[in-house]
PDB file of C-alpha atoms and ligand atoms in Angstrom:
ATOM      1  CA  MET A 122      13.497  30.072 -53.730  1.00 62.00           C
ATOM      2  CA  SER A 123      10.992  32.909 -53.606  1.00 72.00           C
ATOM      3  CA  THR A 124       9.736  34.251 -50.296  1.00 78.00           C
ATOM      4  CA  GLU A 125       6.209  33.084 -51.123  1.00 78.00           C
ATOM      5  CA  LEU A 126       7.329  29.553 -51.882  1.00 74.00           C
ATOM      6  CA  ARG A 127       9.430  29.420 -48.726  1.00 79.00           C
ATOM      7  CA  GLN A 128       6.450  30.536 -46.685  1.00 85.00           C
ATOM      8  CA  LEU A 129       4.198  27.996 -48.371  1.00 83.00           C
ATOM      9  CA  TYR A 130       6.820  25.301 -47.759  1.00 85.00           C
ATOM     10  CA  GLN A 131       6.818  26.069 -44.050  1.00 88.00           C
ATOM     11  CA  GLU A 132       3.047  26.307 -43.752  1.00 92.00           C
ATOM     12  CA  VAL A 133       2.306  23.070 -45.602  1.00 92.00           C
ATOM     13  CA  LEU A 134       5.120  21.236 -43.836  1.00 92.00           C
ATOM     14  CA  ILE A 135       3.966  22.275 -40.375  1.00 94.00           C
ATOM     15  CA  ASP A 136       0.351  21.425 -41.173  1.00 96.00           C
ATOM     16  CA  HIS A 137       1.200  17.885 -42.314  1.00 97.00           C
ATOM     17  CA  ALA A 138       3.726  17.337 -39.521  1.00 96.00           C
ATOM     18  CA  LYS A 139       1.169  18.316 -36.884  1.00 97.00           C
ATOM     19  CA  ARG A 140      -1.783  16.502 -38.412  1.00 97.00           C
ATOM     20  CA  PRO A 141      -0.379  13.696 -40.574  1.00 98.00           C
ATOM     21  CA  ARG A 142      -2.901  12.264 -43.045  1.00 98.00           C
ATOM     22  CA  ASN A 143      -3.443   8.509 -43.360  1.00 98.00           C
ATOM     23  CA  PHE A 144      -1.497   7.960 -40.147  1.00 98.00           C
ATOM     24  CA  ARG A 145      -2.703   4.407 -39.610  1.00 98.00           C
ATOM     25  CA  GLU A 146      -1.955   0.775 -40.115  1.00 97.00           C
ATOM     26  CA  ILE A 147      -3.764  -0.988 -42.919  1.00 96.00           C
ATOM     27  CA  ALA A 148      -4.762  -4.511 -41.995  1.00 94.00           C
ATOM     28  CA  GLY A 149      -3.615  -7.106 -44.515  1.00 92.00           C
ATOM     29  CA  ALA A 150      -1.492  -4.603 -46.459  1.00 94.00           C
ATOM     30  CA  ARG A 151       2.161  -5.098 -47.276  1.00 94.00           C
ATOM     31  CA  SER A 152       4.369  -3.047 -44.993  1.00 95.00           C
ATOM     32  CA  VAL A 153       8.024  -2.097 -44.820  1.00 96.00           C
ATOM     33  CA  GLU A 154       9.894  -0.246 -42.117  1.00 96.00           C
ATOM     34  CA  GLY A 155      12.113   2.662 -43.110  1.00 97.00           C
ATOM     35  CA  TYR A 156      14.868   4.017 -40.928  1.00 97.00           C
ATOM     36  CA  ASN A 157      17.019   7.106 -41.311  1.00 97.00           C
ATOM     37  CA  PRO A 158      19.800   6.799 -38.720  1.00 96.00           C
ATOM     38  CA  LEU A 159      21.133  10.287 -39.500  1.00 94.00           C
ATOM     39  CA  CYS A 160      18.051  11.855 -37.984  1.00 96.00           C
ATOM     40  CA  GLY A 161      16.408   8.980 -36.121  1.00 97.00           C
ATOM     41  CA  ASP A 162      13.304   8.914 -38.330  1.00 98.00           C
ATOM     42  CA  ARG A 163      11.577   5.555 -38.160  1.00 98.00           C
ATOM     43  CA  ILE A 164       8.379   4.934 -40.089  1.00 97.00           C
ATOM     44  CA  ARG A 165       6.387   2.000 -41.410  1.00 97.00           C
ATOM     45  CA  VAL A 166       4.633   2.350 -44.742  1.00 97.00           C
ATOM     46  CA  TYR A 167       1.557   0.234 -45.506  1.00 97.00           C
ATOM     47  CA  VAL A 168       0.519  -0.242 -49.088  1.00 96.00           C
ATOM     48  CA  ASP A 169      -2.436  -2.179 -50.388  1.00 95.00           C
ATOM     49  CA  THR A 170      -2.450  -2.765 -54.118  1.00 94.00           C
ATOM     50  CA  ASP A 171      -4.944  -4.466 -56.351  1.00 92.00           C
ATOM     51  CA  ALA A 172      -4.593  -5.043 -60.091  1.00 92.00           C
ATOM     52  CA  GLY A 173      -1.653  -2.650 -60.311  1.00 93.00           C
ATOM     53  CA  GLN A 174      -3.414   0.145 -58.478  1.00 95.00           C
ATOM     54  CA  VAL A 175      -2.782   1.673 -55.057  1.00 96.00           C
ATOM     55  CA  ARG A 176      -5.963   1.004 -53.074  1.00 95.00           C
ATOM     56  CA  GLY A 177      -4.746   2.018 -49.665  1.00 96.00           C
ATOM     57  CA  LEU A 178      -1.716   3.781 -48.311  1.00 97.00           C
ATOM     58  CA  GLY A 179      -0.867   4.611 -44.717  1.00 98.00           C
ATOM     59  CA  PHE A 180       2.043   5.037 -42.380  1.00 98.00           C
ATOM     60  CA  THR A 181       2.954   4.908 -38.707  1.00 98.00           C
ATOM     61  CA  GLY A 182       6.041   5.668 -36.678  1.00 98.00           C
ATOM     62  CA  SER A 183       7.844   8.757 -35.543  1.00 96.00           C
ATOM     63  CA  GLY A 184      10.242  11.174 -37.134  1.00 96.00           C
ATOM     64  CA  CYS A 185      11.057  14.816 -37.617  1.00 96.00           C
ATOM     65  CA  ALA A 186       8.656  17.291 -39.196  1.00 96.00           C
ATOM     66  CA  ILE A 187      10.093  16.825 -42.687  1.00 96.00           C
ATOM     67  CA  SER A 188       9.938  13.019 -42.729  1.00 97.00           C
ATOM     68  CA  THR A 189       6.416  13.041 -41.258  1.00 98.00           C
ATOM     69  CA  ALA A 190       5.131  15.699 -43.669  1.00 97.00           C
ATOM     70  CA  SER A 191       6.715  13.932 -46.627  1.00 97.00           C
ATOM     71  CA  ALA A 192       5.113  10.598 -45.688  1.00 98.00           C
ATOM     72  CA  SER A 193       1.766  12.269 -45.073  1.00 98.00           C
ATOM     73  CA  MET A 194       1.776  14.085 -48.422  1.00 97.00           C
ATOM     74  CA  MET A 195       2.955  10.947 -50.198  1.00 97.00           C
ATOM     75  CA  THR A 196      -0.035   8.969 -48.924  1.00 97.00           C
ATOM     76  CA  GLU A 197      -2.364  11.686 -50.224  1.00 96.00           C
ATOM     77  CA  ALA A 198      -0.653  12.054 -53.588  1.00 95.00           C
ATOM     78  CA  LEU A 199      -0.559   8.344 -54.445  1.00 96.00           C
ATOM     79  CA  GLN A 200      -4.035   7.279 -53.390  1.00 93.00           C
ATOM     80  CA  GLY A 201      -5.720   5.614 -56.360  1.00 93.00           C
ATOM     81  CA  LYS A 202      -2.678   5.925 -58.634  1.00 95.00           C
ATOM     82  CA  THR A 203      -1.309   2.959 -60.545  1.00 96.00           C
ATOM     83  CA  THR A 204       1.876   1.442 -59.144  1.00 95.00           C
ATOM     84  CA  ALA A 205       3.689   2.635 -62.312  1.00 94.00           C
ATOM     85  CA  GLU A 206       2.540   6.205 -61.628  1.00 94.00           C
ATOM     86  CA  ALA A 207       3.642   5.832 -58.018  1.00 95.00           C
ATOM     87  CA  GLU A 208       7.122   4.804 -59.196  1.00 93.00           C
ATOM     88  CA  ARG A 209       7.304   7.761 -61.566  1.00 93.00           C
ATOM     89  CA  LEU A 210       6.290  10.188 -58.833  1.00 93.00           C
ATOM     90  CA  ALA A 211       8.888   8.663 -56.511  1.00 94.00           C
ATOM     91  CA  ASP A 212      11.546   9.282 -59.191  1.00 92.00           C
ATOM     92  CA  ALA A 213      10.361  12.838 -59.791  1.00 91.00           C
ATOM     93  CA  PHE A 214      10.319  13.538 -56.057  1.00 93.00           C
ATOM     94  CA  GLN A 215      13.852  12.197 -55.650  1.00 92.00           C
ATOM     95  CA  LYS A 216      15.067  14.426 -58.492  1.00 90.00           C
ATOM     96  CA  LEU A 217      13.254  17.413 -57.025  1.00 90.00           C
ATOM     97  CA  VAL A 218      14.897  17.236 -53.597  1.00 92.00           C
ATOM     98  CA  THR A 219      18.375  16.190 -54.721  1.00 90.00           C
ATOM     99  CA  GLY A 220      18.696  18.560 -57.676  1.00 82.00           C
ATOM    100  CA  PRO A 221      21.048  21.537 -57.598  1.00 79.00           C
ATOM    101  CA  MET A 222      19.575  24.741 -56.177  1.00 73.00           C
ATOM    102  CA  ASP A 223      19.009  26.242 -59.606  1.00 74.00           C
ATOM    103  CA  ALA A 224      17.745  23.082 -61.297  1.00 73.00           C
ATOM    104  CA  VAL A 225      14.501  23.436 -63.134  1.00 71.00           C
ATOM    105  CA  VAL A 226      12.406  20.391 -62.422  1.00 68.00           C
ATOM    106  CA  ASP A 227       9.253  19.522 -64.279  1.00 67.00           C
ATOM    107  CA  ASP A 228       7.011  19.586 -61.222  1.00 68.00           C
ATOM    108  CA  SER A 229       3.724  19.816 -63.120  1.00 73.00           C
ATOM    109  CA  HIS A 230       2.636  16.371 -61.959  1.00 78.00           C
ATOM    110  CA  LEU A 231       4.072  16.726 -58.452  1.00 86.00           C
ATOM    111  CA  GLY A 232       1.321  19.104 -57.311  1.00 85.00           C
ATOM    112  CA  LYS A 233       1.744  20.217 -53.702  1.00 86.00           C
ATOM    113  CA  LEU A 234       4.814  17.979 -53.397  1.00 91.00           C
ATOM    114  CA  ALA A 235       6.704  20.651 -55.368  1.00 87.00           C
ATOM    115  CA  ILE A 236       7.170  22.614 -52.133  1.00 87.00           C
ATOM    116  CA  PHE A 237       9.790  20.029 -51.136  1.00 91.00           C
ATOM    117  CA  ALA A 238      12.189  21.824 -53.479  1.00 87.00           C
ATOM    118  CA  GLY A 239      12.780  23.818 -50.273  1.00 86.00           C
ATOM    119  CA  VAL A 240      14.714  20.845 -48.873  1.00 89.00           C
ATOM    120  CA  ARG A 241      17.522  21.536 -51.363  1.00 88.00           C
ATOM    121  CA  GLU A 242      18.578  24.382 -49.115  1.00 84.00           C
ATOM    122  CA  PHE A 243      19.159  21.874 -46.308  1.00 86.00           C
ATOM    123  CA  PRO A 244      21.109  18.932 -47.758  1.00 85.00           C
ATOM    124  CA  VAL A 245      21.177  17.039 -44.448  1.00 88.00           C
ATOM    125  CA  ARG A 246      17.361  16.855 -44.563  1.00 93.00           C
ATOM    126  CA  VAL A 247      17.173  15.212 -47.982  1.00 95.00           C
ATOM    127  CA  LYS A 248      17.128  11.742 -46.430  1.00 96.00           C
ATOM    128  CA  CYS A 249      14.317  12.820 -44.131  1.00 97.00           C
ATOM    129  CA  ALA A 250      12.282  13.897 -47.159  1.00 97.00           C
ATOM    130  CA  THR A 251      12.964  10.779 -49.235  1.00 97.00           C
ATOM    131  CA  LEU A 252      12.640   8.148 -46.465  1.00 97.00           C
ATOM    132  CA  ALA A 253       8.931   7.476 -47.014  1.00 98.00           C
ATOM    133  CA  TRP A 254       9.447   7.226 -50.771  1.00 97.00           C
ATOM    134  CA  HIS A 255      12.325   4.756 -50.514  1.00 95.00           C
ATOM    135  CA  THR A 256      10.259   2.710 -48.104  1.00 96.00           C
ATOM    136  CA  LEU A 257       7.241   2.776 -50.394  1.00 96.00           C
ATOM    137  CA  ARG A 258       9.329   1.590 -53.335  1.00 94.00           C
ATOM    138  CA  SER A 259      10.562  -1.313 -51.311  1.00 94.00           C
ATOM    139  CA  ALA A 260       7.019  -2.196 -50.292  1.00 93.00           C
ATOM    140  CA  LEU A 261       5.844  -2.056 -53.914  1.00 92.00           C
ATOM    141  CA  HIS A 262       8.693  -4.307 -55.018  1.00 88.00           C
ATOM    142  CA  GLY A 263       8.258  -6.699 -52.142  1.00 81.00           C
ATOM    143  CA  ASP A 264      11.892  -6.174 -51.133  1.00 70.00           C
ATOM    144  CA  ALA A 265      13.459  -6.279 -47.679  1.00 68.00           C
ATOM    145  CA  ALA A 266      11.215  -5.736 -44.688  1.00 73.00           C
ATOM    146  CA  VAL A 267      13.461  -2.979 -43.372  1.00 78.00           C
ATOM    147  CA  VAL A 268      14.987  -0.142 -45.390  1.00 81.00           C
ATOM    148  CA  SER A 269      17.766   2.073 -44.129  1.00 84.00           C
ATOM    149  CA  THR A 270      18.930   5.272 -45.794  1.00 84.00           C
ATOM    150  CA  GLU A 271      22.509   4.422 -44.844  1.00 77.00           C
TER     151      GLU A 271
HETATM  152 ZN1   ZN B 431      14.423  13.602 -40.144  1.00 72.44          ZN
END
């Protein structure tokens, strides 16, 4: 990873961890709790969909900087997207953070989320980065009310 990208990774991460966006409950929305016992991250993702489109997305809870920043950036990235687009981004994000160090990922549609490639250097933090996304998927599918990374 280049020095510039590493610096950007840290700056964006710290900004979102300190001032998480859409950090709120959404009344009447579907919600699922996500838990990452490895780190102790515990969040709740709220998703409001209408006619296959994400109308509202928020989260609450507490976790490390990476899990908080990832959830915060996810809520920004998926606002107004269709649920199919949200699924595709969740797949792309998963591939981005779990890929080998030298993997070339098509991150053209990931936007700012591409900085999370930095997580590859810290394999133990991958579950922190993907927690919000796993939880969102579950909420979209109407699966279990609680998701654990383990
Ligand atoms: Zn964590």
